[in-house]
Coordinates of C-alpha atoms and ligand atoms in Angstrom, one line a residue:
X1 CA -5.9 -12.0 18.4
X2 CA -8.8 -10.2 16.4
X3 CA -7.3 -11.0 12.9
X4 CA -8.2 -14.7 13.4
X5 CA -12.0 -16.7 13.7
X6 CA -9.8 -19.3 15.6
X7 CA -6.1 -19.9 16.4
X8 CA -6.0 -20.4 12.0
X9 CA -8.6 -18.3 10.0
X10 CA -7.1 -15.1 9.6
X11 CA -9.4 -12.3 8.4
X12 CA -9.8 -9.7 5.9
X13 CA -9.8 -5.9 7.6
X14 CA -12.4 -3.6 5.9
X15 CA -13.9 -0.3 6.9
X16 CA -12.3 -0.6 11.2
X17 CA -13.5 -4.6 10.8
X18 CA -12.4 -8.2 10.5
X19 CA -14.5 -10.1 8.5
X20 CA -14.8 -13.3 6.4
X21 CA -15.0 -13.7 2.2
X22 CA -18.2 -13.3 0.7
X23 CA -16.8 -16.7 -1.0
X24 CA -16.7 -18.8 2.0
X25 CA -13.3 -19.9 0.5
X26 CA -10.1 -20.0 2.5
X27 CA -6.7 -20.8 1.1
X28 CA -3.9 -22.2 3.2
X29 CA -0.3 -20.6 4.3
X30 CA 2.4 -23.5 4.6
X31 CA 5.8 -23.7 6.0
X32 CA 8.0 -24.0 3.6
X33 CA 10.6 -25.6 6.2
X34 CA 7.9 -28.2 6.7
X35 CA 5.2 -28.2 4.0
X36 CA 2.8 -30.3 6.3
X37 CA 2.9 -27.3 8.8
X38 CA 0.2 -25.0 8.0
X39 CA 0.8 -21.5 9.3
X40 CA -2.8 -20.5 8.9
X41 CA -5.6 -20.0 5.8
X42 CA -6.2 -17.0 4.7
X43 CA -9.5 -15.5 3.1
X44 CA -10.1 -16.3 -0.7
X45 CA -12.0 -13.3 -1.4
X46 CA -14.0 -12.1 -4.2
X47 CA -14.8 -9.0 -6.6
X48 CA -17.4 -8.0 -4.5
X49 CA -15.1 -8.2 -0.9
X50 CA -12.7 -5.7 -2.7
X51 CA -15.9 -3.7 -4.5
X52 CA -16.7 -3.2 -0.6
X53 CA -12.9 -2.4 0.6
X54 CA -12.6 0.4 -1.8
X55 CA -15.5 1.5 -0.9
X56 CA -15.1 1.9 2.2
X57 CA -12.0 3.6 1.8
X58 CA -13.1 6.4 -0.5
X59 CA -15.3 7.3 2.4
X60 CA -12.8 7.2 5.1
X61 CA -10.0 9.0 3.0
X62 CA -12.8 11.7 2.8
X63 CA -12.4 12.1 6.4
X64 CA -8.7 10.6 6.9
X65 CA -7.2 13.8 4.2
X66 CA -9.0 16.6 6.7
X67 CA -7.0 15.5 9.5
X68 CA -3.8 17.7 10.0
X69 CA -0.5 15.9 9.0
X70 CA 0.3 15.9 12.9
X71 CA -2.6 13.4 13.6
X72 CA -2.1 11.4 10.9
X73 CA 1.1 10.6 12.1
X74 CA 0.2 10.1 15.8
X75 CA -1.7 6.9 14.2
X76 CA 1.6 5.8 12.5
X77 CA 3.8 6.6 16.1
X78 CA 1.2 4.4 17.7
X79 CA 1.0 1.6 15.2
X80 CA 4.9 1.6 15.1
X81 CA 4.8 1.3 19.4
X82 CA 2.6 -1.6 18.9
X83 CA 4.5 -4.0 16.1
X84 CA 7.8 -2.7 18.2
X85 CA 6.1 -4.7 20.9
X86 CA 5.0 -7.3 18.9
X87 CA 8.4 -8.1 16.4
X88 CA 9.0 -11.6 18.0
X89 CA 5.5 -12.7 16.7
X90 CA 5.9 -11.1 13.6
X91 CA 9.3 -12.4 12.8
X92 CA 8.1 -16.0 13.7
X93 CA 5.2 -15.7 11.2
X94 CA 7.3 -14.4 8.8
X95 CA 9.8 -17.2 9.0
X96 CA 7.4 -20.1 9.2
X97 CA 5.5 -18.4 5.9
X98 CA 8.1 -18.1 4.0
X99 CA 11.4 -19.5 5.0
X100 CA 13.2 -16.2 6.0
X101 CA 15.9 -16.9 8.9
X102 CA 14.4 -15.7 12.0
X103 CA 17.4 -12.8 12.5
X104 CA 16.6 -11.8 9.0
X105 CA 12.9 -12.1 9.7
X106 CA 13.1 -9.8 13.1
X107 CA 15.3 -7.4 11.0
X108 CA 13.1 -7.0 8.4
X109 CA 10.6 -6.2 11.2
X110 CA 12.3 -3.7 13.4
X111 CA 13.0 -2.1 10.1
X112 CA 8.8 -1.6 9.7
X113 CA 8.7 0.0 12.8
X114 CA 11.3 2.8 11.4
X115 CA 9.7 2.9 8.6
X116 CA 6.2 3.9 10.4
X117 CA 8.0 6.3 12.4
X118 CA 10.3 7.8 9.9
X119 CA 6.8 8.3 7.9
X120 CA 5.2 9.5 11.1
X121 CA 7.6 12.2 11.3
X122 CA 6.9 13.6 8.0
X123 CA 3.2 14.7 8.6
X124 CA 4.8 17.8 10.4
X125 CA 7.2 18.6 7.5
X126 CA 6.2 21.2 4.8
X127 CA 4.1 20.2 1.8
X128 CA 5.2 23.1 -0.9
X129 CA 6.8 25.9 -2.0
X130 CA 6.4 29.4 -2.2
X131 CA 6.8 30.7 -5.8
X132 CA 7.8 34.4 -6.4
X133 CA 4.5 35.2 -8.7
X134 CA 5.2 38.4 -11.7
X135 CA 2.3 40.3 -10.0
X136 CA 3.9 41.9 -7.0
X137 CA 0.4 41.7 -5.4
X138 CA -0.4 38.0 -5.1
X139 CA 0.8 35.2 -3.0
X140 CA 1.5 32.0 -5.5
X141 CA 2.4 28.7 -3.6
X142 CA 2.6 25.0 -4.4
X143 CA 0.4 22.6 -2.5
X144 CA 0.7 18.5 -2.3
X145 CA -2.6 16.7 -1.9
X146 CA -3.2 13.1 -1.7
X147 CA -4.3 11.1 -4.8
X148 CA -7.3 9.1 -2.8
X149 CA -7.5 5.6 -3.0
X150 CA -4.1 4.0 -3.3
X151 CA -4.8 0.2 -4.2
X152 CA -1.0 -1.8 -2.9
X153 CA -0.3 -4.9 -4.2
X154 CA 3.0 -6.7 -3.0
X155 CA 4.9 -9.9 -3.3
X156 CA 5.9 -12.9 -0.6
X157 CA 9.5 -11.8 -0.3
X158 CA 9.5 -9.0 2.3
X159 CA 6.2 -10.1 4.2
X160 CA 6.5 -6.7 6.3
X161 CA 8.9 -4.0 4.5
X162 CA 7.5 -4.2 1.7
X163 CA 3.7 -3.8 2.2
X164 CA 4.4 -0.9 5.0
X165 CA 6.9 0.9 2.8
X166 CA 4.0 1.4 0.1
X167 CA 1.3 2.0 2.6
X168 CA 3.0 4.5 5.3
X169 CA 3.7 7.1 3.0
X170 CA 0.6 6.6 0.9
X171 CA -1.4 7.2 4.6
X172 CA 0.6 9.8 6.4
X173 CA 0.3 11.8 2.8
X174 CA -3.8 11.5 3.4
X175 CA -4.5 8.8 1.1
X176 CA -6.4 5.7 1.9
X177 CA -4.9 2.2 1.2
X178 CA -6.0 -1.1 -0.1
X179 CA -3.6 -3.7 0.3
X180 CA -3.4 -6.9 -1.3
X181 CA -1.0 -8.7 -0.1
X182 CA 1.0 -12.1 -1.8
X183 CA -1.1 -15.1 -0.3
X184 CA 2.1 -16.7 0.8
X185 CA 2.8 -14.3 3.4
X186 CA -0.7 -13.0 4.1
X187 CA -0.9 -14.3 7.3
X188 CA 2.1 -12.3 8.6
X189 CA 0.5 -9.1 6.7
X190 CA -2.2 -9.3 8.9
X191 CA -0.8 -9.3 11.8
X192 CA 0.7 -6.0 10.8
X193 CA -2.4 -4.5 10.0
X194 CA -3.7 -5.6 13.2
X195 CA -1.2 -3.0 15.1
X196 CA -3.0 -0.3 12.7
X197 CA -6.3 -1.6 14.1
X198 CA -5.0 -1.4 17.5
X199 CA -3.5 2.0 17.0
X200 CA -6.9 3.1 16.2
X201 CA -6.3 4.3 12.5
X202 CA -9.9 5.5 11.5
X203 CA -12.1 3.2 9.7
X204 CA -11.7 2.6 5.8
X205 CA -8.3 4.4 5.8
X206 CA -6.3 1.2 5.8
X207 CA -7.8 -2.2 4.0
X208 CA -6.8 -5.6 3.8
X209 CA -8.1 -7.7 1.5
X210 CA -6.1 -11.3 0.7
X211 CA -6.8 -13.6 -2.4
X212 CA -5.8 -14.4 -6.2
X213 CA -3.9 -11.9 -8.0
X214 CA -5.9 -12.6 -10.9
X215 CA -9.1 -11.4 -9.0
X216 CA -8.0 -8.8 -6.2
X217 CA -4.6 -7.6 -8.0
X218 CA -6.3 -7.4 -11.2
X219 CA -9.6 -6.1 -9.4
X220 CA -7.3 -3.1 -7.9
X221 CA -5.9 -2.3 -11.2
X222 CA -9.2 -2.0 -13.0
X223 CA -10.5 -0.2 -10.6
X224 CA -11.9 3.2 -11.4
X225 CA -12.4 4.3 -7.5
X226 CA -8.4 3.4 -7.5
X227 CA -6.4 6.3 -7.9
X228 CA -3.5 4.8 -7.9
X229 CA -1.5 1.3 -8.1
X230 CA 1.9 0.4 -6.4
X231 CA 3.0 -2.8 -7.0
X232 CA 6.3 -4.5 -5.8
X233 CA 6.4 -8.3 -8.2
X234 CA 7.3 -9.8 -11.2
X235 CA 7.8 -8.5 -14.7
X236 CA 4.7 -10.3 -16.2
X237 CA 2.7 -9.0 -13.6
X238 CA 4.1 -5.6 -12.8
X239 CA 3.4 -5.2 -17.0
X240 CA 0.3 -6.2 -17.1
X241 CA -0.9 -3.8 -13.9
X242 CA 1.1 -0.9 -15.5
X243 CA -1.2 -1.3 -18.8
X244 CA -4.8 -1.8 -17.2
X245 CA -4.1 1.0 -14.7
X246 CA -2.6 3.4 -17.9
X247 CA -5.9 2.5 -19.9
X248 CA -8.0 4.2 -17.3
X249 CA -6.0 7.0 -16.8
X250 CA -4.9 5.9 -13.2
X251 CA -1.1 6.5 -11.9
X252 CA 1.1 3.6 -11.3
X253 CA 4.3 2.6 -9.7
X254 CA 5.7 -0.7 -10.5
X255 CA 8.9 -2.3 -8.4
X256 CA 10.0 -5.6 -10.5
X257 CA 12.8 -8.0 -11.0
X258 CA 16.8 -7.5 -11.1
X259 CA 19.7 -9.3 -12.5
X260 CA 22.0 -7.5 -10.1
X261 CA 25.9 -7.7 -11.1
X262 CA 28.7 -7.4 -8.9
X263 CA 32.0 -6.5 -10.0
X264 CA 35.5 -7.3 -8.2
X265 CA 38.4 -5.6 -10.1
X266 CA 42.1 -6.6 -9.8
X267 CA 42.9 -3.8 -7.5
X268 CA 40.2 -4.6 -4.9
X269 CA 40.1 -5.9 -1.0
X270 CA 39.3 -9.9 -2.5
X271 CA 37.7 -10.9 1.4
X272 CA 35.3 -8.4 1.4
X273 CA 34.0 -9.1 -2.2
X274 CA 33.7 -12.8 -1.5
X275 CA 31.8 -12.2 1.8
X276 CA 29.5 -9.3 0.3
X277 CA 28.9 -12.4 -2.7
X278 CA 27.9 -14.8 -0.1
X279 CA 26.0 -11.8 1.9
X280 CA 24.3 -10.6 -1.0
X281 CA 23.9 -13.3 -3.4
X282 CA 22.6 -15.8 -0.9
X283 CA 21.0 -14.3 2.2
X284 CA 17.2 -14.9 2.0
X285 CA 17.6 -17.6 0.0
X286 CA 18.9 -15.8 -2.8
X287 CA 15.0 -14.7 -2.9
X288 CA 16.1 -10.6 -2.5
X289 CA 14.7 -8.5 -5.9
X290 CA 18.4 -6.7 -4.6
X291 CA 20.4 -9.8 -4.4
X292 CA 24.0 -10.5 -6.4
X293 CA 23.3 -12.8 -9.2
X294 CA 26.3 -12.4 -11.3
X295 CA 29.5 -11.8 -10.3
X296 CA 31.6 -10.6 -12.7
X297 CA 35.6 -10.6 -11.7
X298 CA 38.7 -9.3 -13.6
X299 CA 41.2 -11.8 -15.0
X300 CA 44.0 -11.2 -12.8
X301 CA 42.0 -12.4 -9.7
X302 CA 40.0 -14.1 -11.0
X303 CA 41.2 -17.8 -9.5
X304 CA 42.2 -16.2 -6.3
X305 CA 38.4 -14.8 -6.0
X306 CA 37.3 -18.3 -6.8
X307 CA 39.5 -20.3 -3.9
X308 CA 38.0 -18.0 -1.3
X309 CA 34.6 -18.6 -2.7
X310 CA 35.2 -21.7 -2.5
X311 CA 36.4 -22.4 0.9
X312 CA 33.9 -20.1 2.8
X313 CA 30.6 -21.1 0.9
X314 CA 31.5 -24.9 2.4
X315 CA 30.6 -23.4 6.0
X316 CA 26.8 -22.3 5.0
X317 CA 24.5 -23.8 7.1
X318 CA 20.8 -24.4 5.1
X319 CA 18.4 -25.4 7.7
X320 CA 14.5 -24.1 8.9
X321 CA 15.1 -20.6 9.4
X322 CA 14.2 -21.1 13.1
X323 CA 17.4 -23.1 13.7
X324 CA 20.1 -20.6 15.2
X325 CA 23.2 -22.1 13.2
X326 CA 21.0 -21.5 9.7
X327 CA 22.2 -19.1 7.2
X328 CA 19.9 -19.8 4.4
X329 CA 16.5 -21.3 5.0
X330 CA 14.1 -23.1 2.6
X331 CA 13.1 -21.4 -0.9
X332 CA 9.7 -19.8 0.0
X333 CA 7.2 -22.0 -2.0
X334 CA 7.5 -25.2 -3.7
X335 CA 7.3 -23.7 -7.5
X336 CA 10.4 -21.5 -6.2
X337 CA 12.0 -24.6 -5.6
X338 CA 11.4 -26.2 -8.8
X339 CA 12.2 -23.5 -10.5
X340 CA 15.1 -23.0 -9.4
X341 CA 16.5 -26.4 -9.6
X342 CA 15.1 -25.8 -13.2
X343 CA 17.4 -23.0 -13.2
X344 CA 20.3 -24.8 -12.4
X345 CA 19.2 -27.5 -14.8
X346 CA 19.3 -25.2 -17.6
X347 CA 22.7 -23.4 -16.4
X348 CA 24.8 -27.1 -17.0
X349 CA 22.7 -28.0 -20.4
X350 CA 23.9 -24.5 -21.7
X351 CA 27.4 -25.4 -20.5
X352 CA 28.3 -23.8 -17.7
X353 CA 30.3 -25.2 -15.3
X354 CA 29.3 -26.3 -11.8
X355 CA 31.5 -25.8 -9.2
X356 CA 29.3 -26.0 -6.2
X357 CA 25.9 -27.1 -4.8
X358 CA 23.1 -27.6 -7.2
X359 CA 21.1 -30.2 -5.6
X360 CA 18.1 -30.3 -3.1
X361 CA 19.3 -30.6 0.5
X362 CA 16.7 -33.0 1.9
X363 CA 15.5 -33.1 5.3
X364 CA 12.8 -35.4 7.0
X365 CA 10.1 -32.5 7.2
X366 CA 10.3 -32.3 3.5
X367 CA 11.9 -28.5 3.2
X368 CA 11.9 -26.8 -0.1
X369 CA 15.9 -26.4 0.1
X370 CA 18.7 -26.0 -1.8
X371 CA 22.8 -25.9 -1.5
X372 CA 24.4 -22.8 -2.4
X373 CA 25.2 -23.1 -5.6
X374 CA 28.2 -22.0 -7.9
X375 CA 28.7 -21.6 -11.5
X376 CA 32.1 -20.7 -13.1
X377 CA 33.0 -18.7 -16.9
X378 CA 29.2 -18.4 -17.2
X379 CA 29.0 -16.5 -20.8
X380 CA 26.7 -13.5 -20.7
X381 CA 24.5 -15.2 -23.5
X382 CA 23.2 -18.0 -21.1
X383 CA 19.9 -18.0 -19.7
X384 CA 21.5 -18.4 -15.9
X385 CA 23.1 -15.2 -16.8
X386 CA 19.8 -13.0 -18.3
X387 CA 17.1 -14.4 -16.4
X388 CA 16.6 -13.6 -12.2
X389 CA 16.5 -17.2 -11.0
X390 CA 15.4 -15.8 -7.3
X391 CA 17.5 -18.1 -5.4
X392 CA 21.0 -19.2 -4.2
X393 CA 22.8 -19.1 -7.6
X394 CA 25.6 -17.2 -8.1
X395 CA 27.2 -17.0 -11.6
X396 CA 30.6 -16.2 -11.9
X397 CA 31.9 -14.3 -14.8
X398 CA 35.2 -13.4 -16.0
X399 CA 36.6 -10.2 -18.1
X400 CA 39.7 -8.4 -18.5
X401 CA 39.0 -5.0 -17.6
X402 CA 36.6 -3.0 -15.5
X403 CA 35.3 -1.6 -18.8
X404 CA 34.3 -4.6 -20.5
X405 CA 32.9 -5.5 -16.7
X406 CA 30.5 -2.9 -17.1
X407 CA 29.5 -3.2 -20.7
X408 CA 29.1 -7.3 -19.0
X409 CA 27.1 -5.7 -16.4
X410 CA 24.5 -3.7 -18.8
X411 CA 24.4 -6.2 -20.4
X412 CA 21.0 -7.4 -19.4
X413 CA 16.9 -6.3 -19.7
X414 CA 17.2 -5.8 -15.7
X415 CA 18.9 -2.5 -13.8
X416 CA 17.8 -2.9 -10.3
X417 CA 21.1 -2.8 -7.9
X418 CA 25.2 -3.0 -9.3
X419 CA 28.3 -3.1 -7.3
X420 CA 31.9 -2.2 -7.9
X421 CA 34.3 -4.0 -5.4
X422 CA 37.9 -2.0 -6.3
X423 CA 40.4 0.8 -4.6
X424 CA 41.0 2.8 -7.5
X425 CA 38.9 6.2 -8.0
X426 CA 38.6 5.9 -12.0
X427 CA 37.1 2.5 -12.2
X428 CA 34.8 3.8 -9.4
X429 CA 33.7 6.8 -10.9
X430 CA 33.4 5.2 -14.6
X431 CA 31.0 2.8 -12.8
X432 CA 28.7 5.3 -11.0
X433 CA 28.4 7.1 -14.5
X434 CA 28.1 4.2 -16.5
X435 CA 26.1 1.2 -14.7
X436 CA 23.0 0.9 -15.7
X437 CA 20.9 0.9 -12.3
X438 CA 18.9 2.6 -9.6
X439 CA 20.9 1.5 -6.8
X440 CA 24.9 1.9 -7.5
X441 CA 27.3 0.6 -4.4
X442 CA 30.6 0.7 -4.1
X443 CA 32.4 -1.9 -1.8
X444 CA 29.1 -2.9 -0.7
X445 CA 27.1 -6.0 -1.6
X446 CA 24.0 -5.2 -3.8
X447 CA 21.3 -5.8 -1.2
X448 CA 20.9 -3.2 1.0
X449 CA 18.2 -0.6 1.1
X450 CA 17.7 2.1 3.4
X451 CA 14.1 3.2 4.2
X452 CA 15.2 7.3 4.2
X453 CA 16.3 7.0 0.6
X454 CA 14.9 6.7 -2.9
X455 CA 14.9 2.8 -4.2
X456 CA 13.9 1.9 -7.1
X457 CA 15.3 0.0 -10.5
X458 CA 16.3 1.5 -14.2
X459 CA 15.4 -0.5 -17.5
X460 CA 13.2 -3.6 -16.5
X461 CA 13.4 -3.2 -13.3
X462 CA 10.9 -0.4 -12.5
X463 CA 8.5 2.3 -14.4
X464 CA 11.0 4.6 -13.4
X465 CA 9.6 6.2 -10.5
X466 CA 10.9 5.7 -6.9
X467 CA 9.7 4.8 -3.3
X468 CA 10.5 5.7 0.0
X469 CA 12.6 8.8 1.4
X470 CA 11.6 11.7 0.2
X471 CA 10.9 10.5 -3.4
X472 CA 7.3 8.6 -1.8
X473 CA 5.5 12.0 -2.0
X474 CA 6.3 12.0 -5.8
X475 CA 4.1 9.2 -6.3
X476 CA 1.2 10.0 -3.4
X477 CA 0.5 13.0 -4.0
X478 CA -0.2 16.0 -6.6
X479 CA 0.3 18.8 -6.6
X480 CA -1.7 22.0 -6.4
X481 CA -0.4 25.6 -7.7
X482 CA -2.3 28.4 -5.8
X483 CA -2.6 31.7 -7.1
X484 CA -4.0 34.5 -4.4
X485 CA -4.7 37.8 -5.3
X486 CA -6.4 40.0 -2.0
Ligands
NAD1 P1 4.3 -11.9 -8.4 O1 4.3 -11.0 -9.5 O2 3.9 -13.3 -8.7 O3 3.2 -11.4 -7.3 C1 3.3 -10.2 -6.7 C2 1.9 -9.8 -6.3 O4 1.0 -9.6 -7.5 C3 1.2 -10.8 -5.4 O5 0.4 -10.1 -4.5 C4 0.3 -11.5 -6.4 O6 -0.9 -12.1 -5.9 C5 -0.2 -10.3 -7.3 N1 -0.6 -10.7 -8.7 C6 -0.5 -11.9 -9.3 N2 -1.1 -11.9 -10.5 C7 -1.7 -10.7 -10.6 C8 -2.5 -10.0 -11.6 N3 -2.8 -10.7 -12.8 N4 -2.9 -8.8 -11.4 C9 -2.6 -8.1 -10.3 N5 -1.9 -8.7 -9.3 C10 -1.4 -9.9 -9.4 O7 5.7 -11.8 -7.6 P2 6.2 -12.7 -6.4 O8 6.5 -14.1 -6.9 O9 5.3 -12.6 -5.3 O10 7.5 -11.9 -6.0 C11 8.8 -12.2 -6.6 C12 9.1 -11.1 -7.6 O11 9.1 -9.8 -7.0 C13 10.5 -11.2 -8.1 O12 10.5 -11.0 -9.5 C14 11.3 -10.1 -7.4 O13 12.4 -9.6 -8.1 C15 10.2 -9.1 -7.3 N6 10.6 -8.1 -6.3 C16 11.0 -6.8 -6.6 C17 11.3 -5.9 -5.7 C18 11.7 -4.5 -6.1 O14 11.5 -3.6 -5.3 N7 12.2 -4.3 -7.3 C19 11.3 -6.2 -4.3 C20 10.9 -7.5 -4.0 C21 10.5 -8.4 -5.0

């Protein structure tokens, strides 16, 4: 493998190259599942590694945007042949990183390579509009253009979705890329930006460089060579990149937290809204920005909801994700796992009541897990029920009517993903025109994205814009309008 020194070290990729830190400095990846595993270190890189990435990147965007659209995305079809062939090795990165179960993990990767090739695909399709002009004798058209220098910065929950789903469309549009990715799941980044390496993707236009938010996020941001910032993370974070990158004029794109609601009225199928609970509230950990943190039920079925809830959450498996009888694995990093048994913590201090779970399962390799856990009659003014916890916590929540379920829903900083579980027509279409968020599903769980359309959150969720799809070449490109007069 050329992303490593040894069978550990894994590299940072500038201009075509794997290289070391200028620092010297390596951090260590850990298995969650067994903390005294280390999956590999990664490079703790400096001002001056990413100085020399974006570098290196203005120059090969120069030559990267003159390529037609058609070999562009040759690149991508190749890149997407290689981690096709490659998913088993990704997937098991991913899961010893960060505790994703290894279906999941595979998923998640198979899911990159249609991303790739859906992206691929698009450097054939038009890039603008013809505009009838007023003078009958000139041609006026629209024409997208990349932005540059696109610096990505992403988080540890979707090692390989996440950072391809920023950097595909950012490349196949003729921009360059920077990524940064989160240091617990930099290891498995690199191996997908080795296939780009092995695909032959000219040098400079795709960058990896690993280290501390605080100096290569942060570094990215303040960039002036940086055109533009996507970022996929936390609130804190995601506001603090949104203001450097606004006070230099740059363009940003910022993907945060949710506090996703689900509702389940009186009138609707009661198995299918407890499995898409237990699907979406606690697959991954509960560590989804998508996932179903409060599930809000109507009165009348309300107890039967409960019972069912109940019965089938006793059958989750927790285990290391590699195990083939685990549903959840281990929370991803050990301040996930304290703060989420903070969480819970603060959830029975405030009141509510616990009906299941809450404790650290413990296991002789030391894994950061916890049991599915349950709250019941969680008021809407408790923290549990404000704040994303970002793991397997579901808050139930009761009301009266689908109306005062959706005021319940909104009623929140966060407006990511809402679900309505019911049969009848006007609840469903009061929801879609009411709720509050970016992603509205109806008799589906929360979680759930797919790659060919727009995602992306309302409220505190996002800065409004949205990626993948179509929308992507909103936020990597402009656009130029070309008046032509013989
Ligand atoms: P995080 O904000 O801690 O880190 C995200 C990235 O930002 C990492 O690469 C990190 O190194 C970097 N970073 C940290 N400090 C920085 C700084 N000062 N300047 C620039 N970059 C900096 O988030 P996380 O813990 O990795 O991820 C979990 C969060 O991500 C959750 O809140 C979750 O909801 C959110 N998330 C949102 C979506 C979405 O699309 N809305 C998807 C997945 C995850």
């Amino acid at each position: 493998m050329k992303a490593t020194l040894d069978n550990y070290t894994y590299m940072n990729y500038v201009n075509g190259q794997w290289r070391g830190s200028s620092s010297n400095e390596v951090t260590e990846s850990n298995n969650p599942a067994k903390p005294d595993e280390i999956v590999g270190k990664v490079q703790a890189s400096t001002k001056n590694d990413l100085d020399e990435a974006v570098e290196a990147a203005k120059a090969g965007q120069k030559k990267w945007s003159k390529m037609t659209g058609a070999e562009r995305g040759n690149y991508l079809f190749k890149a997407a042949d290689i981690l096709e062939q490659h998913i088993e090795e990704v997937a098991l990165s991913m899961t010893k990183e960060m505790g994703k179960t290894f279906p999941e993990a595979k998923g998640e990767t198979a899911r990159g390579v249609a991303i790739l090739r859906y992206y691929a695909g698009e450097g054939m399709r038009p890039e603008g509009d013809v505009i009838p002009s007023t003078d009958s004798s000139a041609l006026m058209f629209s024409k997208r253009v990349p932005l540059g220098v696109v610096g990505v910065i992403t988080p540890w929950n979707f090692p390989v979705a996440i950072p391809l789903w920023k950097s595909v469309p950012a490349l196949i549009y003729g921009n360059a890329v920077v990524l940064k990715p989160a240091s617990e799941a930099a290891v498995t980044a690199a191996k997908v930006i080795e296939c780009f390496d092995e695909a032959g993707v000219p040098e400079g236009v795709m960058n990896l460089v690993t280290g501390k938010g605080s100096v290569i996020g942060q570094g990215l941001a303040e960039h002036e060579d940086v055109t533009a910032v996507t970022f996929t993370g936390s609130n804190s974070t995601g506001q603090l990149i949104g203001k450097t990158v606004a006070a230099r004029g740059g363009k940003y794109q910022l993907e945060m937290g949710g506090k996703n609601p689900l509702i389940v009225a009186d009138d609707s199928n009661v198995d299918l809204a407890v499995d898409a609970a237990i699907s979406g509230g606690l697959k991954s950990t509960g560590q989804k920005c998508t996932c179903s943190s409060r599930v809000i039920v109507q009165s009348g079925i309300y107890e039967k909801f409960k019972q069912k809830l109940l019965a089938k959450v006793e059958d989750i498996r927790v285990g290391d994700g590699l195990n083939t009888d685990a549903f959840m694995g281990p929370c991803a990093t050990k301040s996930q796992f304290e703060s989420v048994k903070e969480y819970i913590k603060i959830g029975q201090e405030e009141g509510a009541e616990l009906i299941f779970g809450g404790h650290p399962v413990s296991d002789d390799a030391g894994g950061y897990y916890i049991e599915p856990t349950i709250f019941n009659e969680v008021s809407t003014s408790m923290k549990i029920a404000q704040e994303e916890i970002f793991g397997p916590v579901l808050a139930l929540m009761k009301v009266d009517t689908v109306e005062e379920a959706i005021d319940l829903a909104n009623d929140v900083d966060f407006g990511l993903s809402a679900s309505i579980f019911s049969k009848n027509i006007d609840h469903i279409l009061t929801f879609i025109d009411d709720i509050e968020a970016g992603l509205v599903r109806i008799n589906s769980e929360t979680a759930g994205v797919e790659l060919q359309a727009p995602f992306g959150g309302m409220k505190a969720s996002s800065s409004y814009s949205r990626e993948q799809g179509q929308a992507a070449k909103e936020f990597f490109t402009t656009t130029k309008t070309v008046f032509v007069k013989g």
